[in-house]
PDB file of C-alpha atoms in Angstrom:
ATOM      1  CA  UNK A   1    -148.963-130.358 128.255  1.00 44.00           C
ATOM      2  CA  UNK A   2    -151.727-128.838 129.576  1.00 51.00           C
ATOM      3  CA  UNK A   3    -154.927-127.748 127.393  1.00 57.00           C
ATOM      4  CA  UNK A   4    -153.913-124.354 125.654  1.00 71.00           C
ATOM      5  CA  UNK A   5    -156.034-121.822 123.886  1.00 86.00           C
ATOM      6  CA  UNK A   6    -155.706-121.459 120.553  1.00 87.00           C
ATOM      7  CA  UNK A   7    -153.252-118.661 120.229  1.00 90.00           C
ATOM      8  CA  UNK A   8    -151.142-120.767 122.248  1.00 90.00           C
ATOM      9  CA  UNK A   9    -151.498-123.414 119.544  1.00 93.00           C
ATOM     10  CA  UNK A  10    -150.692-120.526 116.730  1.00 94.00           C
ATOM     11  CA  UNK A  11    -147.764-119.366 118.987  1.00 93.00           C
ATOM     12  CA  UNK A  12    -146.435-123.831 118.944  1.00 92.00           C
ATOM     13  CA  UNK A  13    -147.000-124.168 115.118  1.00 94.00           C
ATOM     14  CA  UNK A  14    -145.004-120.695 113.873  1.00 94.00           C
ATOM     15  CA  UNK A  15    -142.016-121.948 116.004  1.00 93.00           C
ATOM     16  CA  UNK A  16    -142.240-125.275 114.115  1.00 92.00           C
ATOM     17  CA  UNK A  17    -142.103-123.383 110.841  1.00 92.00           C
ATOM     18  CA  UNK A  18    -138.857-123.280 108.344  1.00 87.00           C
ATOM     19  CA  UNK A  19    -138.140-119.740 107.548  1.00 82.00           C
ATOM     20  CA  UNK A  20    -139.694-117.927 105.068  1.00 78.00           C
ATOM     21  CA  UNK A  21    -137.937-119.460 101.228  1.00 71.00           C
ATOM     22  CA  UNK A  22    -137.834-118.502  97.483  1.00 65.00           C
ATOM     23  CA  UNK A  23    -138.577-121.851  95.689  1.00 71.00           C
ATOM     24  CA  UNK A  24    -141.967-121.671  96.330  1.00 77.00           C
ATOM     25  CA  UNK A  25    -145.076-121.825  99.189  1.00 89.00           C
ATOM     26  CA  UNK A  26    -144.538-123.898 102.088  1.00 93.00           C
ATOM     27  CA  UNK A  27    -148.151-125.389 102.560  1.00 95.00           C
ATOM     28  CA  UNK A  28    -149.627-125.778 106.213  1.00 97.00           C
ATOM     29  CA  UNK A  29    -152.494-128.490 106.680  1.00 98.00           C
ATOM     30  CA  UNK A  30    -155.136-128.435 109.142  1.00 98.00           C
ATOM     31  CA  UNK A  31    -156.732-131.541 109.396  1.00 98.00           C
ATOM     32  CA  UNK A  32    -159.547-133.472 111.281  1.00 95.00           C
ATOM     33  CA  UNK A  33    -163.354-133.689 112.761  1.00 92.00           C
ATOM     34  CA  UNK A  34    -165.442-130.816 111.459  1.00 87.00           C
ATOM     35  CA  UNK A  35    -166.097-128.175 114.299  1.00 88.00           C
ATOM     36  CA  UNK A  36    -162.918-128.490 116.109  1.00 92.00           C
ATOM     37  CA  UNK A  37    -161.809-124.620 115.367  1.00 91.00           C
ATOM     38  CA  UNK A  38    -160.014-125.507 112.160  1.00 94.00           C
ATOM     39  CA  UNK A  39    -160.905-121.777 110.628  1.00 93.00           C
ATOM     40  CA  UNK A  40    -160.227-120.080 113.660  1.00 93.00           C
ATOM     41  CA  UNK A  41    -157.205-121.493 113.929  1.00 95.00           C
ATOM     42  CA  UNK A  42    -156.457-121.167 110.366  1.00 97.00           C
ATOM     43  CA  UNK A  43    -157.480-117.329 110.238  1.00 96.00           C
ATOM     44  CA  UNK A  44    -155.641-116.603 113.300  1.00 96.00           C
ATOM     45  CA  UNK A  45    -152.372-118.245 111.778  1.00 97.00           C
ATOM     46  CA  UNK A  46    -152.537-116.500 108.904  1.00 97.00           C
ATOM     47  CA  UNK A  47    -152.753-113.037 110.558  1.00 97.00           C
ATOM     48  CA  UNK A  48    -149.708-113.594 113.015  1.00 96.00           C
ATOM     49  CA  UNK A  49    -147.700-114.543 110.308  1.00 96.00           C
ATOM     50  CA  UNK A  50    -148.571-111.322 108.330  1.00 96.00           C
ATOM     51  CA  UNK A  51    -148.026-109.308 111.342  1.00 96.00           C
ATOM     52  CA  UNK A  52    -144.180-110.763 111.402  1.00 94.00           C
ATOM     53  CA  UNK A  53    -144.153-110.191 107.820  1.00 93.00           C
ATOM     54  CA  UNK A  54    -144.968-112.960 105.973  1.00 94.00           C
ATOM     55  CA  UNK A  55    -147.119-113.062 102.821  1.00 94.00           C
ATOM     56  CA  UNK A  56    -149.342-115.739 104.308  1.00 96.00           C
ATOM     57  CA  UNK A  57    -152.863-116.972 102.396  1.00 97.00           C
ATOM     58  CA  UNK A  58    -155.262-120.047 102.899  1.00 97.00           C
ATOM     59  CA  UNK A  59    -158.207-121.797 101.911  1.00 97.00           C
ATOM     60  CA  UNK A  60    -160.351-124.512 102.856  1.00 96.00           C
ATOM     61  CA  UNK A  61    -161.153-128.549 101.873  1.00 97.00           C
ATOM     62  CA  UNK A  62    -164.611-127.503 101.789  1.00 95.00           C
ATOM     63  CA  UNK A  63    -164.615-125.693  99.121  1.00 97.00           C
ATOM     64  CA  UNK A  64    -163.816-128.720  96.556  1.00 96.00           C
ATOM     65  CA  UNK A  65    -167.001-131.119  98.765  1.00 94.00           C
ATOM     66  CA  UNK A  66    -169.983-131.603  96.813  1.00 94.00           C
ATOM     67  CA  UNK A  67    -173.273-129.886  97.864  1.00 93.00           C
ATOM     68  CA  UNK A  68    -175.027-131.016 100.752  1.00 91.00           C
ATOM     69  CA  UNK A  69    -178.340-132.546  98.982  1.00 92.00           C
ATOM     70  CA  UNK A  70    -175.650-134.489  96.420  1.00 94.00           C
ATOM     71  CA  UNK A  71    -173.944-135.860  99.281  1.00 92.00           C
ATOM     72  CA  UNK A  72    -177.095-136.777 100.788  1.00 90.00           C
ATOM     73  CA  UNK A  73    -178.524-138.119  97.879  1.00 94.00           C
ATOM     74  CA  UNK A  74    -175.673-140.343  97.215  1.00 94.00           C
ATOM     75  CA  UNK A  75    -175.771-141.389 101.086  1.00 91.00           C
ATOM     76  CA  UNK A  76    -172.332-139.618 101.861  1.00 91.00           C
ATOM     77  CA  UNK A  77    -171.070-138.004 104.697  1.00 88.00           C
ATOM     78  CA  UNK A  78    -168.047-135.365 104.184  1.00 89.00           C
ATOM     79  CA  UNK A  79    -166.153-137.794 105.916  1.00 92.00           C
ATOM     80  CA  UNK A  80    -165.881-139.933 102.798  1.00 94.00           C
ATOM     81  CA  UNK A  81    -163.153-138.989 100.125  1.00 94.00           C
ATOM     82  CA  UNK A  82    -165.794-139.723  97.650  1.00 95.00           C
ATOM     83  CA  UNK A  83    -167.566-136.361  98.962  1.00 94.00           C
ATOM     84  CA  UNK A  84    -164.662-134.519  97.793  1.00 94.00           C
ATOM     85  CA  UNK A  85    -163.045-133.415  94.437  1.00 94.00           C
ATOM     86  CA  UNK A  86    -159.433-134.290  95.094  1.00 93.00           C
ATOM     87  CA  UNK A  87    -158.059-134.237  91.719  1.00 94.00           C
ATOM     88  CA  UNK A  88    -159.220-130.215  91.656  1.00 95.00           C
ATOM     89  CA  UNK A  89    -157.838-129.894  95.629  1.00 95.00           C
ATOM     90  CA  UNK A  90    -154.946-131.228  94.285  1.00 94.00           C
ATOM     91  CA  UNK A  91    -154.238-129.147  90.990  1.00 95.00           C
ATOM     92  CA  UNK A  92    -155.110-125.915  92.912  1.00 96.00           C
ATOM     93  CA  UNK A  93    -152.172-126.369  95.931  1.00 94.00           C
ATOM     94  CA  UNK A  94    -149.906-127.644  92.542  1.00 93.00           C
ATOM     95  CA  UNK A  95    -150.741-124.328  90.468  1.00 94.00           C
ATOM     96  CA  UNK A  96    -149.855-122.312  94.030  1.00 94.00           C
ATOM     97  CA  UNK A  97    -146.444-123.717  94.260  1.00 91.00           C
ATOM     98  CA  UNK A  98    -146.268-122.895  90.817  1.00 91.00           C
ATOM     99  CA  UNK A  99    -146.257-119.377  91.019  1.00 90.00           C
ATOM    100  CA  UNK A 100    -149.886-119.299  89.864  1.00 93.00           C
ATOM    101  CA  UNK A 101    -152.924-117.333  91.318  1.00 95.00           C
ATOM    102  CA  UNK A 102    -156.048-119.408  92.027  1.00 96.00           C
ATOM    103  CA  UNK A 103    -159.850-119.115  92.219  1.00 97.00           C
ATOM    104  CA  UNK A 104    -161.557-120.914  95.252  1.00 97.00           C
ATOM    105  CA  UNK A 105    -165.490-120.757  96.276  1.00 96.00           C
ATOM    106  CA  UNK A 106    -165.719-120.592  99.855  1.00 94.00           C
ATOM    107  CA  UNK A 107    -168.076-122.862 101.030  1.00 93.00           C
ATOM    108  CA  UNK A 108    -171.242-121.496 102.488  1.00 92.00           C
ATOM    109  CA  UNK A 109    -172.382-124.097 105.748  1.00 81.00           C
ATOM    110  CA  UNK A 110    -175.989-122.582 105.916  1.00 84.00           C
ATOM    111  CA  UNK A 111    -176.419-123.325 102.365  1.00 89.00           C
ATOM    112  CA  UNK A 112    -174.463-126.400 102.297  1.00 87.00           C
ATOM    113  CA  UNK A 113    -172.651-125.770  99.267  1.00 93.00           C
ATOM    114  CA  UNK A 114    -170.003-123.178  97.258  1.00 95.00           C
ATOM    115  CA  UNK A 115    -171.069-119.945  97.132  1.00 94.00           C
ATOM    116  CA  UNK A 116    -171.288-118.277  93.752  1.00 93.00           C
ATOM    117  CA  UNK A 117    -168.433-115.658  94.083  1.00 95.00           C
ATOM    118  CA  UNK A 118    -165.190-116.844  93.983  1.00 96.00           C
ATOM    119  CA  UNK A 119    -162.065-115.778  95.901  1.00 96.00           C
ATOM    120  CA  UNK A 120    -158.973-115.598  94.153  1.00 97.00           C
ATOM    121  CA  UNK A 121    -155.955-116.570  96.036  1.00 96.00           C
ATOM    122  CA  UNK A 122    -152.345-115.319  94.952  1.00 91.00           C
ATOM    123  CA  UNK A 123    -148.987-116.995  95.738  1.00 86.00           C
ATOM    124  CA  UNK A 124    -147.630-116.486  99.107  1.00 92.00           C
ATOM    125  CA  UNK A 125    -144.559-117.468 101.245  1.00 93.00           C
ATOM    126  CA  UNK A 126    -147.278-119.580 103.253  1.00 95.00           C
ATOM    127  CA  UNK A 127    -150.837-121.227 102.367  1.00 96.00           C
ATOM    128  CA  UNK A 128    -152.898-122.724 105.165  1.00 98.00           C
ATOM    129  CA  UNK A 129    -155.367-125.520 104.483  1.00 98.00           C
ATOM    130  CA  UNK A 130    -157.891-126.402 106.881  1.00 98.00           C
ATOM    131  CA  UNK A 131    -160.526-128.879 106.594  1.00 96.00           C
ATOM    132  CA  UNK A 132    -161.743-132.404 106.827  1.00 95.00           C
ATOM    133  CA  UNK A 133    -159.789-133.744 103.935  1.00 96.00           C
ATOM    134  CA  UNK A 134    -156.416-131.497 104.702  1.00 97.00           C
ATOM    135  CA  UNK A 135    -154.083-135.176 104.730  1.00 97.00           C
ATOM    136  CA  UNK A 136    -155.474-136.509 101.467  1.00 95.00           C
ATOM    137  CA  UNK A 137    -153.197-138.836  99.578  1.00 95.00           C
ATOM    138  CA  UNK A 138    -152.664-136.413  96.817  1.00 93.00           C
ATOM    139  CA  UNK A 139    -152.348-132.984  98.875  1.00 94.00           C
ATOM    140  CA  UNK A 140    -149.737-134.837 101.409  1.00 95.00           C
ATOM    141  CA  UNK A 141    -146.527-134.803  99.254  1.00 93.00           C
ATOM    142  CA  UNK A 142    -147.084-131.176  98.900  1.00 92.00           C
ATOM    143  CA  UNK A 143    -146.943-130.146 102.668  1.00 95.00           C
ATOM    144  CA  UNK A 144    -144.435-128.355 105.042  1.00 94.00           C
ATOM    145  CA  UNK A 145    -146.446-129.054 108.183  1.00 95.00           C
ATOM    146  CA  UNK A 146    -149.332-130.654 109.256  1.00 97.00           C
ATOM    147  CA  UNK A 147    -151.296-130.765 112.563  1.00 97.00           C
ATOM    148  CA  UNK A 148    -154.201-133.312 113.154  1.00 97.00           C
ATOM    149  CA  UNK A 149    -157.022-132.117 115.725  1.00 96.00           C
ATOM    150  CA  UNK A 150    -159.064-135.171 117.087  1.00 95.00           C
ATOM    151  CA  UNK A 151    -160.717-135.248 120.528  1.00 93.00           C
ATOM    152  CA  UNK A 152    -162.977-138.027 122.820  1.00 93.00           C
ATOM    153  CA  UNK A 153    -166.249-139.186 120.556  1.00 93.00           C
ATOM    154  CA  UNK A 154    -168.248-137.315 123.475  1.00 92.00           C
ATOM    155  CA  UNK A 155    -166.415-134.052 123.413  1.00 92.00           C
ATOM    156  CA  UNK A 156    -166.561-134.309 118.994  1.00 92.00           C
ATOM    157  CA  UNK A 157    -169.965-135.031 119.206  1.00 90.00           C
ATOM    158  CA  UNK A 158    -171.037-131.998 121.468  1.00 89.00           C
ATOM    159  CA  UNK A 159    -168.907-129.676 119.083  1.00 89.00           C
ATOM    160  CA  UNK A 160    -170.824-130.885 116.091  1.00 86.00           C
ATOM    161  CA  UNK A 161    -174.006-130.848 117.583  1.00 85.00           C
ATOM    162  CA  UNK A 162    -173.182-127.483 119.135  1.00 82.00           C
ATOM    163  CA  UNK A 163    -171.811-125.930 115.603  1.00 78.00           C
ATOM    164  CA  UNK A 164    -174.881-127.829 113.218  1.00 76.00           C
ATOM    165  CA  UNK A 165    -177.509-125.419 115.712  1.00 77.00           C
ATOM    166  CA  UNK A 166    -174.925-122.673 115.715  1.00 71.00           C
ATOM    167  CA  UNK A 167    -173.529-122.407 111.996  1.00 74.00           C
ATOM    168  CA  UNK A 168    -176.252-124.589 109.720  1.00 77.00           C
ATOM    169  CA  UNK A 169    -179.126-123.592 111.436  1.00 76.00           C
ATOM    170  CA  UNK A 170    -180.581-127.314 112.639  1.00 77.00           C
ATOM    171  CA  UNK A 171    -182.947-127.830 114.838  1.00 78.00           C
ATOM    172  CA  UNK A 172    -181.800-129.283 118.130  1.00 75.00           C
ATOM    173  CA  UNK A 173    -183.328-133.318 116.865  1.00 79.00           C
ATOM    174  CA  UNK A 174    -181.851-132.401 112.980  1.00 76.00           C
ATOM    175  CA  UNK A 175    -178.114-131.285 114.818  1.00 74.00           C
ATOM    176  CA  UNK A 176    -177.734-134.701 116.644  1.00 82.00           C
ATOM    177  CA  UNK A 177    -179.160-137.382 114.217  1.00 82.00           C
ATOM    178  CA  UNK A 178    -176.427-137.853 111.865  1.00 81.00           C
ATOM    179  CA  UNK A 179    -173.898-137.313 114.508  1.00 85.00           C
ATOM    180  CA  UNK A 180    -173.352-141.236 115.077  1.00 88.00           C
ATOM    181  CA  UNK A 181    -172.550-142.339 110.983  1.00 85.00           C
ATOM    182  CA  UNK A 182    -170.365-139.328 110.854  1.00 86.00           C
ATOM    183  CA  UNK A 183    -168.621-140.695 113.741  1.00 90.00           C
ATOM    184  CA  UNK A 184    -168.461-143.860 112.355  1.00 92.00           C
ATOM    185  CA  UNK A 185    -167.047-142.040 108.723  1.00 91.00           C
ATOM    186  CA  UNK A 186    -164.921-139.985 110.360  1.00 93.00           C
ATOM    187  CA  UNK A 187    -163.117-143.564 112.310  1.00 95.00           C
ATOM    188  CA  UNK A 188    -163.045-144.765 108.829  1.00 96.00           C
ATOM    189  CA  UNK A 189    -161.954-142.546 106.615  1.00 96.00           C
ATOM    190  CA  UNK A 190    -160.115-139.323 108.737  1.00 96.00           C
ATOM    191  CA  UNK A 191    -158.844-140.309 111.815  1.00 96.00           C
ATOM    192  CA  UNK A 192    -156.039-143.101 110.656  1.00 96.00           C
ATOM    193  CA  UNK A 193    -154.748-139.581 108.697  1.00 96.00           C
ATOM    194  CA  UNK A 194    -153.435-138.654 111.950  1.00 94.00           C
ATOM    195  CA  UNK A 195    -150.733-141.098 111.326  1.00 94.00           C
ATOM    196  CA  UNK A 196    -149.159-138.732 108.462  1.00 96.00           C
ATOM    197  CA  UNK A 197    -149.235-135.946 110.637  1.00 96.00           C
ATOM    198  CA  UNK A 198    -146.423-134.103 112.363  1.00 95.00           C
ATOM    199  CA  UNK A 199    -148.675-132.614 115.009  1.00 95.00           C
ATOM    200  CA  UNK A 200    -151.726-134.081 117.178  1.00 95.00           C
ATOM    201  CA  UNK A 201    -153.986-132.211 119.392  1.00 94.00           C
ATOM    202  CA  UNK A 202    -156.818-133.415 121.173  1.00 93.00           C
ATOM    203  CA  UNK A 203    -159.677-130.497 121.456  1.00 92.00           C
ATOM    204  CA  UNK A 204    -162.248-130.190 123.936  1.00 91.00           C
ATOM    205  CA  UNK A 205    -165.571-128.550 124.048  1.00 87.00           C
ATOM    206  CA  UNK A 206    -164.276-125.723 125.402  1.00 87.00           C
ATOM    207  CA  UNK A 207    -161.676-125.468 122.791  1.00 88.00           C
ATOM    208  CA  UNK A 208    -158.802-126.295 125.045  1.00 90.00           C
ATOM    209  CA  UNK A 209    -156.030-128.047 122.842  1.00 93.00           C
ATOM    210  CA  UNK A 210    -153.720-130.714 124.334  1.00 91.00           C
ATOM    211  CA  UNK A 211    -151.022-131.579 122.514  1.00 90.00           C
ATOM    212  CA  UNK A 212    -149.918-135.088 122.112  1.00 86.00           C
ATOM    213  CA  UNK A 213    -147.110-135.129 119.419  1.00 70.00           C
ATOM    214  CA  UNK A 214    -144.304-132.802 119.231  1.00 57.00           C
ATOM    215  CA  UNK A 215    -142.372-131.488 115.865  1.00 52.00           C
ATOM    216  CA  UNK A 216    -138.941-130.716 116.088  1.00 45.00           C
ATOM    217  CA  UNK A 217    -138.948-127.112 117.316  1.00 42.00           C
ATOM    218  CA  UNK A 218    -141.961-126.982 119.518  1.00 41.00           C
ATOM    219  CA  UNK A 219    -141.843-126.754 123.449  1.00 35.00           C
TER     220      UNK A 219
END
């Protein structure tokens, strides 16, 4: 397949979707190296499904990661599952398919950590998570669909080092230094996730989206 844009990539992933049901939220995971258009694609998802009709909602991983200076300070990247909360990650996706509203922080990447105000998400037909973490162990028995994005070392790096100047403000040395352990996490700890996942894409810097594994339903 040649590289798509990313409502393409919307357009493959609502085809692969199970009809709307009444037993509870499908769950949608978006999963893989930070930077590769995981909240775009997310956000986007969500709105075409609420423009067919759906009652579509989402979050993201980040918003259960410790804070920036505790990661640091413990030597972690958000690569490693010990940067995460996923007992809470978990319990918030069960109380969802339980009927039950939730309260999430959004996670603030200037700041580097949870902002104060919470945003409470209600139950819905659909809930889209996106982040790093989106295939843990404990969030993977609970999901519908999942797509992995993953991409050449070269093209990653440029979108990190692109997004850490962009979103978080670095300076052009700061953007680029932690770039190879993250790498090196991310081989690690994320990318052998992309063996639980129904879907791989491979990104480029342009945001181009190849991809590589096929559900049952997609063309």
């Amino acid at each position: 397949m040649n590289p798509q844009n990313t409502q393409g990539l919307i357009d493959h992933l609502i085809r692969a979707l199970p009809a709307p049901r009444t037993s509870g939220p499908q769950v949608l995971a978006l999963c893989g190296w930070a930077d590769t258009g995981k909240t775009t694609l997310a956000a986007g998802l969500i709105e075409a499904l609420r423009q067919r009709g759906w009652h579509a909602d989402g979050f993201s991983t980040d918003s259960f990661l410790l804070p920036r200076p505790q990661r640091q300070a413990l030597g972690l990247s958000g690569y490693d599952p010990r940067s995460l909360d996923e007992a809470g990650l978990a319990q918030t996706v069960a109380q969802l398919r339980q009927g039950l509203g939730v309260d999430v922080r959004p996670y603030c990447n200037r700041l580097g950590r949870q902002l104060d105000e919470a945003r409470r998400i209600e139950p819905a037909e659909l809930i889209v998570i996106e982040g790093i973490h989106a295939l843990a162990a404990a969030l993977r028995p609970h999901l519908t669909l999942s797509l992995f994005l993953d991409g050449d070392d070269a093209e990653l790096a440029q979108l990190r080092a692109q997004a850490n100047q962009g979103k978080r403000g670095m300076d052009a040395a700061e953007a680029v230094r932690r770039i190879p352990a993250e790498l090196a996490d991310y081989g690690l700890h994320v990318r052998p996730l992309q063996r639980h996942a129904d879907l791989v894409a491979q990104v480029d810097r342009d945001y181009g989206y190849r991809l590589l594994t096929v559900a049952t339903g997609l063309t």
